[in-house]
XYZ file of C-alpha atoms in Angstrom:
602
model
C 14.230 68.360 85.070
C 16.546 67.932 82.157
C 18.649 65.070 83.361
C 22.321 65.192 82.796
C 22.811 61.700 81.462
C 26.236 62.210 79.939
C 28.729 63.898 82.205
C 31.454 63.192 79.673
C 29.881 65.290 76.938
C 32.587 67.098 74.975
C 32.535 70.794 74.280
C 32.559 71.722 70.623
C 34.459 74.778 69.417
C 31.144 76.526 68.891
C 30.167 75.763 72.485
C 33.511 77.076 73.751
C 33.084 80.319 71.871
C 29.487 80.584 73.063
C 30.608 79.935 76.638
C 33.207 82.703 76.448
C 30.562 85.097 75.160
C 28.259 84.171 78.066
C 31.059 84.823 80.556
C 31.528 88.258 78.997
C 27.762 88.868 79.002
C 27.344 87.938 82.679
C 30.366 90.058 83.562
C 29.068 93.067 81.636
C 25.622 92.782 83.204
C 27.087 92.544 86.713
C 29.944 95.028 86.455
C 30.144 96.878 83.105
C 33.275 98.729 84.148
C 35.379 95.569 84.311
C 34.653 94.723 80.684
C 35.687 98.202 79.529
C 38.814 97.989 81.637
C 39.680 94.584 80.199
C 39.302 95.822 76.633
C 41.438 98.916 77.265
C 43.918 96.839 79.249
C 44.202 94.221 76.502
C 44.946 96.918 73.915
C 47.448 98.772 76.089
C 49.148 95.589 77.316
C 49.597 94.533 73.700
C 50.505 97.837 72.064
C 52.704 99.511 74.694
C 55.399 96.783 74.740
C 55.577 96.812 70.935
C 55.917 100.607 70.919
C 58.595 100.319 73.588
C 60.422 97.726 71.476
C 60.095 99.956 68.409
C 61.557 102.985 70.204
C 64.324 100.813 71.683
C 65.178 99.602 68.180
C 65.133 103.162 66.861
C 67.362 104.221 69.743
C 69.869 101.494 68.808
C 69.825 102.599 65.178
C 70.338 106.280 66.053
C 73.118 105.439 68.484
C 74.916 103.546 65.678
C 74.440 106.536 63.397
C 75.698 108.914 66.094
C 78.722 106.667 66.649
C 79.483 107.029 62.944
C 79.266 110.796 63.305
C 76.034 111.417 61.430
C 74.563 114.816 62.371
C 71.308 114.877 64.416
C 71.515 111.203 65.302
C 72.419 111.886 68.951
C 69.434 114.178 69.464
C 67.150 111.596 67.857
C 68.516 108.898 70.189
C 67.800 111.055 73.257
C 64.278 111.753 71.967
C 63.607 108.013 71.638
C 64.974 107.393 75.139
C 62.589 110.035 76.545
C 59.646 108.521 74.629
C 60.556 105.077 75.986
C 60.621 106.467 79.533
C 57.230 108.145 79.080
C 55.768 104.833 77.891
C 57.186 103.137 80.997
C 55.570 105.732 83.274
C 52.225 105.342 81.459
C 52.432 101.564 81.767
C 53.139 101.741 85.522
C 50.377 104.295 86.165
C 47.832 102.299 84.204
C 48.791 99.107 86.027
C 48.140 100.769 89.408
C 44.731 102.119 88.394
C 43.753 98.877 86.689
C 44.645 96.785 89.756
C 42.267 98.718 92.028
C 39.309 98.894 89.629
C 39.695 95.247 88.625
C 39.757 94.066 92.249
C 36.557 95.964 93.005
C 34.838 94.628 89.890
C 35.999 91.087 90.702
C 34.318 91.363 94.084
C 31.042 92.366 92.416
C 31.307 89.544 89.908
C 32.091 86.867 92.465
C 29.329 88.020 94.807
C 26.715 88.197 92.051
C 27.441 84.787 90.523
C 27.651 83.002 93.887
C 24.497 84.681 95.208
C 22.580 83.682 92.088
C 23.669 80.061 92.488
C 22.688 79.884 96.169
C 19.375 81.626 95.506
C 18.559 79.088 92.774
C 19.509 76.170 95.035
C 17.186 77.381 97.792
C 14.083 77.456 95.569
C 14.422 74.089 93.810
C 11.752 71.441 94.121
C 12.459 69.462 97.287
C 12.749 66.150 95.444
C 15.707 67.557 93.527
C 17.786 67.695 96.706
C 17.743 63.879 96.676
C 18.442 63.597 92.939
C 21.918 62.527 91.799
C 21.740 64.430 88.511
C 20.934 67.621 90.396
C 23.820 66.908 92.756
C 26.190 66.486 89.784
C 24.997 69.760 88.283
C 25.412 71.522 91.625
C 28.987 70.254 92.039
C 29.992 71.441 88.577
C 28.090 74.712 88.981
C 29.776 75.463 92.299
C 33.152 74.844 90.707
C 32.264 77.240 87.911
C 30.969 79.922 90.300
C 34.058 79.600 92.515
C 36.332 80.118 89.511
C 34.209 82.629 87.625
C 36.402 85.648 88.294
C 39.465 83.553 87.493
C 37.835 82.563 84.185
C 37.138 86.207 83.433
C 40.709 87.177 84.284
C 42.011 84.360 82.116
C 39.682 85.412 79.329
C 41.207 88.884 79.583
C 44.664 87.336 79.370
C 43.614 85.363 76.296
C 42.350 88.514 74.579
C 45.553 90.338 75.501
C 47.703 87.503 74.171
C 45.699 87.245 70.948
C 45.970 90.983 70.318
C 49.669 90.787 71.102
C 50.111 87.891 68.669
C 48.215 89.739 65.938
C 50.099 92.991 66.491
C 53.391 91.092 66.456
C 52.532 89.579 63.082
C 51.429 92.979 61.757
C 54.604 94.621 63.092
C 56.764 92.012 61.345
C 55.015 92.758 58.069
C 56.656 96.199 58.128
C 60.000 94.422 58.113
C 59.177 91.510 55.781
C 55.881 89.870 54.868
C 57.371 86.414 54.832
C 58.721 86.847 58.389
C 55.153 87.556 59.464
C 54.000 84.433 57.596
C 56.785 82.397 59.209
C 55.702 83.465 62.700
C 52.066 82.658 61.921
C 52.946 79.158 60.668
C 55.298 78.485 63.575
C 52.650 79.066 66.243
C 50.025 76.748 64.707
C 51.489 73.374 65.907
C 51.831 74.580 69.495
C 48.298 75.979 69.566
C 46.865 72.746 68.156
C 48.756 70.520 70.601
C 47.704 72.596 73.620
C 44.125 72.533 72.334
C 44.176 68.717 72.164
C 45.753 68.486 75.617
C 43.095 70.798 77.022
C 40.323 68.632 75.557
C 41.861 65.464 77.026
C 42.102 67.041 80.481
C 38.506 68.255 80.301
C 37.187 64.852 79.256
C 39.064 63.192 82.126
C 37.704 65.743 84.598
C 34.133 65.012 83.529
C 34.568 61.242 83.650
C 35.991 61.334 87.179
C 33.261 63.453 88.781
C 32.053 60.747 91.192
C 35.566 59.814 92.290
C 36.411 63.448 92.960
C 33.241 63.892 95.001
C 34.137 60.825 97.109
C 37.651 62.187 97.685
C 36.346 65.575 98.835
C 33.742 63.904 101.067
C 36.401 61.773 102.757
C 38.566 64.871 103.323
C 35.591 66.690 104.834
C 34.694 63.721 107.065
C 38.250 63.307 108.352
C 38.351 66.948 109.440
C 35.028 66.975 111.311
C 35.563 67.169 115.058
C 32.371 65.199 115.726
C 33.650 62.314 113.585
C 37.128 61.926 115.065
C 36.154 59.692 117.998
C 34.419 57.014 115.911
C 36.975 57.129 113.092
C 39.865 56.555 115.495
C 37.984 54.090 117.703
C 37.061 51.900 114.728
C 40.561 52.108 113.261
C 39.359 53.841 110.111
C 42.069 56.513 109.856
C 44.461 54.615 107.593
C 41.628 52.967 105.661
C 40.003 56.305 104.820
C 43.354 57.907 103.999
C 44.079 55.044 101.585
C 40.669 55.463 99.973
C 41.292 59.190 99.610
C 44.653 58.460 97.988
C 43.020 55.965 95.626
C 40.479 58.517 94.384
C 43.127 61.245 94.241
C 45.353 59.017 92.092
C 42.442 58.305 89.773
C 42.100 62.041 89.303
C 45.406 63.858 89.582
C 47.790 61.028 88.672
C 45.805 60.280 85.533
C 45.992 63.948 84.553
C 49.780 63.775 84.864
C 49.815 60.661 82.664
C 47.687 62.485 80.093
C 50.200 65.340 80.029
C 53.083 62.869 79.726
C 51.517 61.522 76.548
C 51.846 64.967 74.975
C 55.507 65.626 75.927
C 56.998 64.543 72.582
C 54.480 66.583 70.620
C 55.105 69.651 72.799
C 58.872 69.279 72.343
C 58.390 69.069 68.564
C 56.294 72.257 68.614
C 59.014 73.992 70.658
C 61.670 72.931 68.137
C 59.572 74.326 65.266
C 59.218 77.655 67.106
C 62.956 77.784 67.878
C 63.866 77.072 64.248
C 61.476 79.774 63.060
C 63.056 82.283 65.462
C 66.597 81.382 64.316
C 65.609 81.699 60.638
C 64.091 85.137 61.299
C 67.193 86.377 63.132
C 69.586 85.001 60.514
C 67.551 86.730 57.798
C 67.641 90.059 59.640
C 71.365 89.679 60.345
C 72.104 89.110 56.658
C 69.908 92.061 55.701
C 71.762 94.324 58.164
C 75.130 93.128 56.856
C 73.965 93.920 53.337
C 72.839 97.382 54.568
C 69.259 96.557 53.507
C 67.992 97.109 57.069
C 69.150 99.442 59.864
C 70.993 97.825 62.780
C 68.117 98.478 65.206
C 65.886 96.093 63.278
C 67.726 93.111 64.780
C 66.521 94.059 68.275
C 63.048 94.834 66.934
C 62.629 91.502 65.115
C 64.152 89.494 67.967
C 61.781 91.057 70.520
C 58.712 90.860 68.278
C 59.265 87.201 67.331
C 59.946 86.308 70.961
C 56.841 88.197 72.085
C 54.700 86.599 69.373
C 55.765 83.087 70.353
C 55.303 83.936 74.025
C 51.793 85.220 73.311
C 50.957 81.956 71.571
C 52.079 79.954 74.593
C 50.060 82.249 76.848
C 46.922 81.707 74.742
C 47.385 77.937 74.798
C 48.061 77.763 78.537
C 45.159 80.087 79.311
C 42.734 77.988 77.311
C 44.059 74.857 78.979
C 43.485 76.335 82.424
C 39.900 77.413 81.758
C 38.652 74.739 79.369
C 37.491 72.591 82.298
C 35.661 75.576 83.756
C 34.057 76.412 80.417
C 32.776 72.834 80.298
C 31.180 73.486 83.684
C 29.490 76.621 82.365
C 26.978 74.451 80.509
C 26.248 72.723 83.823
C 25.867 76.123 85.494
C 23.437 77.239 82.787
C 21.477 74.009 83.129
C 21.404 74.289 86.918
C 20.205 77.888 86.785
C 17.456 76.740 84.412
C 16.162 73.929 86.637
C 12.463 74.185 87.501
C 11.898 75.791 90.879
C 9.319 75.081 93.530
C 6.040 76.390 92.189
C 4.208 78.862 94.392
C 0.443 78.691 94.394
C -1.447 81.967 94.252
C -3.835 81.308 97.125
C -2.627 82.649 100.481
C -3.693 81.773 103.993
C -5.180 84.790 105.697
C -5.328 83.162 109.144
C -4.333 80.057 111.021
C -5.931 77.065 109.228
C -9.086 75.707 110.870
C -8.299 72.240 109.575
C -5.662 70.123 107.853
C -7.235 67.480 105.641
C -5.427 64.511 104.121
C -7.761 62.984 101.560
C -7.062 59.569 99.987
C -3.341 60.353 99.659
C -0.883 58.001 98.016
C 2.729 58.951 97.351
C 5.835 57.684 95.582
C 9.091 59.598 95.404
C 10.099 60.873 91.956
C 11.887 58.303 89.810
C 10.805 55.563 92.237
C 7.673 53.488 91.821
C 7.608 52.177 95.393
C 4.547 53.474 97.245
C 5.557 55.133 100.502
C 1.975 56.094 101.429
C -1.237 54.419 100.288
C -4.795 55.736 100.576
C -4.138 57.786 103.725
C -7.029 59.928 104.957
C -7.563 61.907 108.158
C -8.542 65.347 109.392
C -6.841 67.525 111.995
C -8.947 70.356 113.366
C -7.602 73.560 114.877
C -6.458 72.938 118.447
C -6.137 69.160 118.013
C -3.145 67.423 119.556
C -2.447 64.358 117.451
C 0.363 61.808 117.285
C 1.600 59.777 114.318
C 3.361 56.542 115.279
C 4.799 53.550 113.486
C 7.956 51.594 112.906
C 10.890 53.082 111.012
C 10.066 53.234 107.318
C 6.313 53.319 107.874
C 6.056 56.705 106.095
C 5.775 59.105 109.040
C 8.426 61.613 107.922
C 7.166 61.461 104.334
C 3.681 62.312 105.567
C 5.096 65.359 107.393
C 6.793 66.512 104.165
C 3.439 66.296 102.380
C 1.723 68.302 105.112
C 4.359 71.019 104.752
C 4.043 71.103 100.954
C 7.623 69.938 100.346
C 6.127 67.249 98.131
C 2.727 66.919 96.484
C 0.687 63.696 96.624
C 0.934 61.288 93.730
C -2.766 60.674 94.272
C -5.348 62.484 96.402
C -4.732 65.868 97.996
C -3.650 67.651 101.156
C -5.720 70.729 102.057
C -4.605 73.414 104.462
C -7.865 75.011 105.451
C -9.796 74.753 102.198
C -6.722 75.216 99.941
C -4.936 72.237 98.310
C -1.173 72.423 98.778
C -0.798 72.400 94.972
C -2.576 75.788 94.891
C -1.260 77.145 98.178
C 1.284 79.919 98.543
C 3.619 77.918 100.758
C 5.222 80.953 102.383
C 1.868 81.963 103.846
C 1.540 78.429 105.267
C 5.085 78.152 106.592
C 4.720 81.464 108.415
C 2.195 79.722 110.663
C 4.158 76.513 111.303
C 6.907 75.631 113.729
C 8.809 72.438 112.884
C 11.250 70.711 115.181
C 13.063 67.576 114.077
C 15.403 65.141 115.763
C 18.442 66.566 113.992
C 17.693 70.220 114.691
C 19.923 72.831 113.075
C 22.718 74.422 115.053
C 23.503 77.907 113.761
C 27.181 77.552 114.538
C 28.114 81.068 113.488
C 25.696 82.512 116.081
C 25.598 82.760 119.868
C 23.070 80.895 122.018
C 20.686 83.869 122.150
C 20.554 84.150 118.360
C 19.936 80.413 118.078
C 16.702 81.004 119.980
C 15.465 84.221 118.341
C 16.096 82.823 114.862
C 12.765 81.124 115.510
C 11.057 84.356 114.469
C 12.951 87.139 112.742
C 9.819 88.540 111.090
C 8.866 90.427 114.233
C 10.881 92.712 116.530
C 12.760 90.961 119.321
C 10.706 90.358 122.460
C 12.546 89.853 125.751
C 9.360 88.493 127.309
C 8.899 85.856 124.626
C 12.601 85.032 124.774
C 12.658 84.395 128.523
C 9.403 82.421 128.348
C 10.851 80.240 125.586
C 13.930 79.428 127.685
C 11.732 78.526 130.668
C 9.423 76.257 128.667
C 12.343 74.431 127.035
C 14.228 74.160 130.373
C 17.216 75.743 128.643
C 17.750 78.686 130.968
C 19.766 76.795 133.578
C 22.499 75.489 131.268
C 22.666 78.793 129.329
C 23.305 80.694 132.562
C 26.328 78.453 133.191
C 27.955 79.183 129.813
C 31.082 81.424 129.896
C 29.248 84.434 128.457
C 25.753 83.130 129.172
C 23.513 83.590 126.128
C 26.262 85.505 124.300
C 28.389 82.346 124.100
C 29.013 80.640 120.776
C 27.685 77.068 120.728
C 30.749 75.445 119.131
C 34.228 75.462 120.597
C 35.996 76.688 117.452
C 34.146 80.033 117.441
C 35.019 82.827 119.841
C 33.571 86.121 121.004
C 35.057 89.531 120.235
C 36.942 89.463 123.541
C 38.502 86.094 122.710
C 36.234 83.928 124.868
C 35.949 80.542 123.131
C 32.631 78.865 122.423
C 31.356 75.729 124.126
C 30.315 72.450 122.484
C 26.782 71.596 123.625
C 25.622 68.107 124.479
C 22.904 66.487 122.400
C 20.303 67.244 125.039
C 21.380 70.880 125.301
C 21.202 71.252 121.528
C 17.643 69.918 121.525
C 16.611 72.207 124.410
C 17.970 75.178 122.475
C 16.026 74.056 119.396
C 12.886 73.628 121.517
C 13.368 77.147 122.867
C 13.588 78.398 119.282
C 10.282 76.689 118.567
C 8.653 78.149 121.690
C 9.940 81.606 120.750
C 8.375 81.218 117.290
C 5.028 80.722 119.042
C 3.338 79.461 115.881
C -0.295 78.262 115.830
C 0.710 74.915 114.254
C 3.570 72.894 115.744
C 5.078 69.789 114.143
C 7.424 67.740 116.300
C 9.402 64.890 114.699
C 11.321 63.068 117.447
C 12.599 66.383 118.842
C 13.578 65.189 122.332
C 15.400 61.924 121.697
C 18.494 63.198 123.549
C 16.557 64.628 126.519
C 15.873 62.494 129.592
C 12.350 61.141 129.941
C 11.402 63.217 132.994
C 12.488 66.498 131.426
C 10.735 65.541 128.196
C 7.540 64.832 130.114
C 7.635 68.266 131.765
C 8.369 70.053 128.474
C 5.557 68.328 126.605
C 3.179 68.902 129.471
C 3.718 72.655 129.031
C 3.376 72.358 125.283
C 0.156 70.344 125.354
C -1.373 72.729 127.864
C -1.551 75.330 125.076
C -5.015 74.358 123.847
C -5.113 76.985 121.107
C -2.244 75.310 119.229
C -2.517 72.511 116.703
C 0.189 69.983 117.560
C 1.330 67.110 115.345
C 3.820 64.790 117.026
C 5.921 61.963 115.616
C 7.531 60.040 118.449
C 8.572 56.590 119.709
C 8.205 57.608 123.352
C 5.007 56.466 124.993
C 5.150 59.269 127.576
C 4.770 61.763 124.725
C 2.356 59.859 122.510
C -0.166 59.063 125.254
C -0.810 62.803 125.802
C -2.236 63.187 122.282
C -5.990 63.628 121.791
C -5.874 61.261 118.829
C -3.282 58.780 117.596
C -2.754 57.470 114.050
C -0.793 54.234 113.609
C 1.052 53.917 110.280
C 2.225 50.583 108.929
C 3.641 50.055 105.436
C 2.303 53.446 104.361
C -1.265 52.868 105.546
C -3.211 53.954 108.611
C -4.022 50.659 110.308
C -5.348 52.033 113.608
C -6.457 55.278 115.142
C -7.948 56.439 118.411
C -7.039 57.467 121.940
C -4.218 55.854 123.866
C -6.446 54.005 126.340
C -8.631 52.540 123.599
C -5.705 51.466 121.413
C -3.943 49.730 124.307
C -7.026 47.650 125.034
C -7.059 46.310 121.463
C -3.585 44.821 121.904
C -2.943 45.062 118.172
C -0.506 47.209 116.153
C -0.291 50.101 118.651
C 0.064 47.770 121.628
C 2.781 45.772 119.859
C 4.667 48.955 118.998
C 4.802 50.180 122.606
C 4.607 46.844 124.428
C 8.066 47.108 125.979
C 7.339 50.617 127.304
C 3.913 49.576 128.568
């Protein structure tokens, strides 16, 4: 992975321009219509007001001529009024059409960019989920994807304002070339100051990435229902609120201080613009008095200069609002270019006859500490084995290697006769059911769906569903739920008829997860402390049913002797090595590592 070592890297002007082009390119590829609409809209939004101002000025001139009794002036004034009205109708009609088409295109843009980001995240190498640089890239990429349509809208506003500024300068040239030059010079200080302010804000945003992440994490933690009891019990409410305020001040308060440092410069730019506008109006006034210009030119110049200066401010403010997001575009590009989990070409055609771990050693990426050392064993089809050891012995890491989430640093893991480095992992995962201590709750779904999510590749089977509930001893508590298996499993979700969901206990959550695993009915089952919240007697009954299925290969990680002793073969891990193996009765007699581990339960 290309590490992001410098989160404070500044965007060059070339990078900004390149970023804007990429936004336009992504937008065009996703929804071509929105780009065409933006171009047409930018032209119309810039030209129509100037035409309206021109006709208004001509109307004023003709009215003055009509007042002086000049023939035909009244008819000309009425004609200009009608033209002005037609332009107003066209502007209103276009605005209505544009609003609908733009909203539809925005939906397509937002959906496409967000879907691409999530899809990329779900196929990364597993080690990247624990990598800080990847996490930084993800945070900045999510911010960019969330604001993508806003960036595109702002980009459209920038184009509109630039065209308006250019057309204003061109329009003034028809009155006086030096008025056009005056307007051009007057807008330069303001543009430069806003550009510098934008850069300062962007640099601060990048430097404060970690603090912002901590602030958001505290906010999220404070609003989690499951966290409230401990936070209040331990008296952490005020402490966490103060921490949140500290990180917020580092971010938002500092941004305000940055803006305060530019106040004098912004005021100076405003004075320059005001002076330029006064000079232009005085010049036009003198020209009208000298009969060198018609009276309507005063209104024309006043509106054009005002619009030109307003367009400049709009450009500056738009750039300031999106400069941070453009800086995140490079992170988005880098994130979308991260290497993904490689898929081997060799597929499993049937349930593996063996799982072989051969002389495996493993260290996590960017960490030299050996988690596993020279581990070797074989699991044959139908074996029921247990892996035991103290916390930190390497049990969960070994499971990740078996599943192909990581590849060995040394040695190899073979599923059947295929090394995991060559294996198409999807064909392997289709044949595995994994149940961990912290099983997933699909909180958007009802209890029934939380079970059948175990296997969505096949049509729903009522027989398998009921059998899964029976084996997991989940049927009894599900029948007592307000809407039985159509009840949501969190209290803040409700059914279509308004029936609220129910918060499940830890044991109920694990029974539901066990039922999902039984419904999956996979030939290989991996259990990593899946029943820690279930009472020992119920656990014993559940595992008795599970171990009675002799055609399944079962790999269990557990600290409960009642579960471990049922295994055909037990491997004892200590400091990343297998120090003992055998059957329960034989290992107990040795009174060594295994005996010490379960002595209190024995």
